[in-house]
XYZ file of C-alpha atoms in Angstrom:
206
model
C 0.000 0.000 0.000
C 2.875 2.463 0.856
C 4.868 1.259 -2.128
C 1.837 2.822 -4.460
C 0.610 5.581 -2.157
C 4.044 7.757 -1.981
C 4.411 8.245 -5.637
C 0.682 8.783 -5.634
C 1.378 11.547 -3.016
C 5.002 13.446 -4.892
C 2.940 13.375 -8.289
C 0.004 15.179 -6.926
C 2.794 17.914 -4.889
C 4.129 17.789 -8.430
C 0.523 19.524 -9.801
C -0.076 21.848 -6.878
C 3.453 22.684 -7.226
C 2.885 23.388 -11.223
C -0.881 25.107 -10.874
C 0.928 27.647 -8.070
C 4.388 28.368 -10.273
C 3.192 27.867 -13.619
C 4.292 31.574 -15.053
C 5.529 32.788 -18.107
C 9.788 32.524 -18.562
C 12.115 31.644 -16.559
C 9.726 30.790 -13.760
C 7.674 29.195 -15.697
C 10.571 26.952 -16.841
C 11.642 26.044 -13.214
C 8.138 24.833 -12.156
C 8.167 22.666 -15.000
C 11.592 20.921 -14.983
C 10.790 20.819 -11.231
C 7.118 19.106 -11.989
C 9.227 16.559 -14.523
C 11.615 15.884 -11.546
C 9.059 14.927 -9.353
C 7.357 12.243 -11.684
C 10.583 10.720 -12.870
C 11.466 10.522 -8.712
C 8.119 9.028 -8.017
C 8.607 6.195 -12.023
C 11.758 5.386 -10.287
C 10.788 4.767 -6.376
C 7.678 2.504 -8.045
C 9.841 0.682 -10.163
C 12.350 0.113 -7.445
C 9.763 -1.185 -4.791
C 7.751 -3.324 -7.804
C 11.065 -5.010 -8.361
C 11.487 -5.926 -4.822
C 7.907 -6.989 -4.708
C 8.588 -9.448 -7.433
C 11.643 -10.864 -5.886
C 9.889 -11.739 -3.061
C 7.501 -13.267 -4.886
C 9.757 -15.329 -6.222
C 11.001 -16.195 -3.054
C 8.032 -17.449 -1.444
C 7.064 -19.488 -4.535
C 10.147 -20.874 -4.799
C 9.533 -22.045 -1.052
C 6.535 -23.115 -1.606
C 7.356 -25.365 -4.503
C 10.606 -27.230 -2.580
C 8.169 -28.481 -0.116
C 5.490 -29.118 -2.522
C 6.533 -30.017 -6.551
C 3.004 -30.090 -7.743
C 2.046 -26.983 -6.167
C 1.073 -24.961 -9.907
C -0.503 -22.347 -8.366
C 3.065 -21.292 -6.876
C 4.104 -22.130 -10.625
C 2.223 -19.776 -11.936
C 3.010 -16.861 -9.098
C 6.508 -17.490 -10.125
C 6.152 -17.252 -13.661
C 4.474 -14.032 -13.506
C 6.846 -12.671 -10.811
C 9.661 -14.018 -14.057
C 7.708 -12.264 -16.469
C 7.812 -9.040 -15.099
C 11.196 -8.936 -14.721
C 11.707 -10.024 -18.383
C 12.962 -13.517 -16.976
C 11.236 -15.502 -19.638
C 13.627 -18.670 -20.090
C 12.356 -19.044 -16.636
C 8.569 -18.198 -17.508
C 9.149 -21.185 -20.271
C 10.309 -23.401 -17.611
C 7.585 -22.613 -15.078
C 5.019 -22.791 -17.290
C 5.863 -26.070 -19.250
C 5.857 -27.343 -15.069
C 2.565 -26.168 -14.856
C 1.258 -27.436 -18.143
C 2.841 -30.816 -17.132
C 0.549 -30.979 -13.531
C -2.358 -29.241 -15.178
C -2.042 -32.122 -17.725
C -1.814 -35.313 -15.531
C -4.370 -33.937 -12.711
C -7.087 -32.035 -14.815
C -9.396 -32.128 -12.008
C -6.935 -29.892 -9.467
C -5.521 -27.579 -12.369
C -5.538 -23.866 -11.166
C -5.515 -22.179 -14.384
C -7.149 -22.240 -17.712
C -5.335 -24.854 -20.617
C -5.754 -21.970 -23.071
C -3.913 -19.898 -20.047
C -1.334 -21.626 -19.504
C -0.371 -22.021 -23.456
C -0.783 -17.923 -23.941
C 1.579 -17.490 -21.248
C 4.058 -19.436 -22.082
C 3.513 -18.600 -25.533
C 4.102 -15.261 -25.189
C 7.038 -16.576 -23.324
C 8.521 -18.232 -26.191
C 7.799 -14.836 -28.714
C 10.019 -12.340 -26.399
C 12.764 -14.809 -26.800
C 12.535 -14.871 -30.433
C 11.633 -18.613 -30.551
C 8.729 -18.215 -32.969
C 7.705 -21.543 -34.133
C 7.422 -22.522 -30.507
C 5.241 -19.352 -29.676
C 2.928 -20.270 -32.795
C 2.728 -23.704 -31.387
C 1.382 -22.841 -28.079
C -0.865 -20.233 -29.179
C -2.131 -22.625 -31.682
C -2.788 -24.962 -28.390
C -4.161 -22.161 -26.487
C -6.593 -21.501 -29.622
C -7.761 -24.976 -29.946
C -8.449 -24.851 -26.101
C -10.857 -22.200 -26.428
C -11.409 -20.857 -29.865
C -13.908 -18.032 -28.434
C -10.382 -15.632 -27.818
C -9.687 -13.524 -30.962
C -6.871 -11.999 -28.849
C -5.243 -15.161 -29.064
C -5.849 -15.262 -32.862
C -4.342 -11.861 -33.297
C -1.614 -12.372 -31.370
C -0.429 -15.638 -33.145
C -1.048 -13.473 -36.593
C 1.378 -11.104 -35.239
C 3.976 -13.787 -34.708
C 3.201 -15.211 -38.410
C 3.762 -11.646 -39.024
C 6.924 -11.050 -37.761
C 8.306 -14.102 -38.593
C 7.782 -13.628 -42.404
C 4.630 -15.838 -42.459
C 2.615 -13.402 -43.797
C 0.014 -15.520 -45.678
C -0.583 -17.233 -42.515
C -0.537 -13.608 -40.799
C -3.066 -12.551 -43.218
C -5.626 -15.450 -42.921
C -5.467 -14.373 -38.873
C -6.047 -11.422 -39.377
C -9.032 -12.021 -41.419
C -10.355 -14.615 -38.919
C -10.152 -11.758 -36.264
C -11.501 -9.456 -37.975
C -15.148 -11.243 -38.528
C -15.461 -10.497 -35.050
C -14.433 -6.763 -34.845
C -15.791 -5.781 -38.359
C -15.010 -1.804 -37.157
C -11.481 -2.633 -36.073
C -10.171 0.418 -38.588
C -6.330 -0.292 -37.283
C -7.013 -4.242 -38.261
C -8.191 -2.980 -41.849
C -5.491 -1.112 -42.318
C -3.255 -4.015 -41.125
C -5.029 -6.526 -43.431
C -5.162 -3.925 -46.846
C -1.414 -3.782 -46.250
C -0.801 -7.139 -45.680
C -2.950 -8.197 -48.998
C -1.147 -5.034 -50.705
C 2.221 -6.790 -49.972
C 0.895 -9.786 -51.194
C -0.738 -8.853 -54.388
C -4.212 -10.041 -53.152
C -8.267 -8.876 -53.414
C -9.639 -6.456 -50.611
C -10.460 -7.886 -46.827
C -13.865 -7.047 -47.581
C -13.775 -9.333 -51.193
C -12.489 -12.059 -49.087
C -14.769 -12.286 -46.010
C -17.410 -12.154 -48.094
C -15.854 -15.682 -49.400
């Protein structure tokens, strides 16, 4: 509670201080750099205390999981706690743990199939390892086909990997269910303009 109520506190002295100082020139100037001080100060103290948070969190989970190897739940803490710090070799390795308990005791898993697949999916993509991110999202879609984030997010990977025919027929898929999506129209026009196709609209109608 302290860790998020301080900044909370130096970025709202930060406004009063503005609203009373806020003049024209070099005065002016002053209150603003000083303003800009004060929400860097407060970024940095959050970040700071969120990192120790996370440490501990690994920690405890850590704990947990020497005196109990099928605990997922503390799994899944972990991997989170992993993620955040942009640990994800160590997300991959939680979360293959998890999918392993999840798999042979379906009746005590804590999290979602689809979940646990996104995760370490997503896992797999900020470590470059595309065909392994595809993979999992492609288990995390069969799991529960009613997510067209997931969709998207595995047309981004086709995407970025050089897929883009794959990319393309993703992005089409998602965007039956956000018709309005003008950033995903753009996206699919100049996906289908790279690729010498017909309009999105030609080929939903299909």
């Amino acid at each position: 509670y302290i860790t998020l109520l301080v900044p909370v506190m130096l970025f709202a002295a930060g406004i009063v201080y503005v609203k009373m100082n806020l003049l024209n020139g070099a005065t002016g100037k002053l209150a603003f750099y000083s303003f800009l001080s004060v929400v860097l100060a407060s970024f940095c103290y959050l970040t700071v205390s969120q990192v120790y948070v996370w440490r501990d969190t690994i920690s405890l989970a850590t704990h947990a999981i020497k005196h109990h190897s099928e605990h997922n739940h503390a799994y899944l803490k972990r991997a989170d706690a992993h993620y955040q710090l942009g640990m994800y070799g160590e997300v991959v390795d939680d979360m293959t743990r998890v999918i392993e308990i999840n798999t042979n005791n379906p009746t005590r898993a804590s999290s979602p199939r689809h979940q646990d697949y996104a995760i370490r999916g997503e896992a797999y993509f900020r470590l470059g390892m595309y065909g392994e991110a595809i993979r999992d999202y492609s288990q995390a879609i069969a799991s529960n086909n009613a997510r067209p984030d997931y969709v998207r997010r595995r047309a981004e990977i086709y995407e970025v990997s050089g897929q883009k025919d794959l990319a393309l027929s993703d992005y089409l898929r998602v965007l039956k269910f956000a018709p309005g999506d003008i950033g995903l129209q753009h996206k699919v026009a100049q996906i289908q303009s790279e690729l010498d196709m017909p309009k999105a609209s030609e080929m939903i109608e299909k």
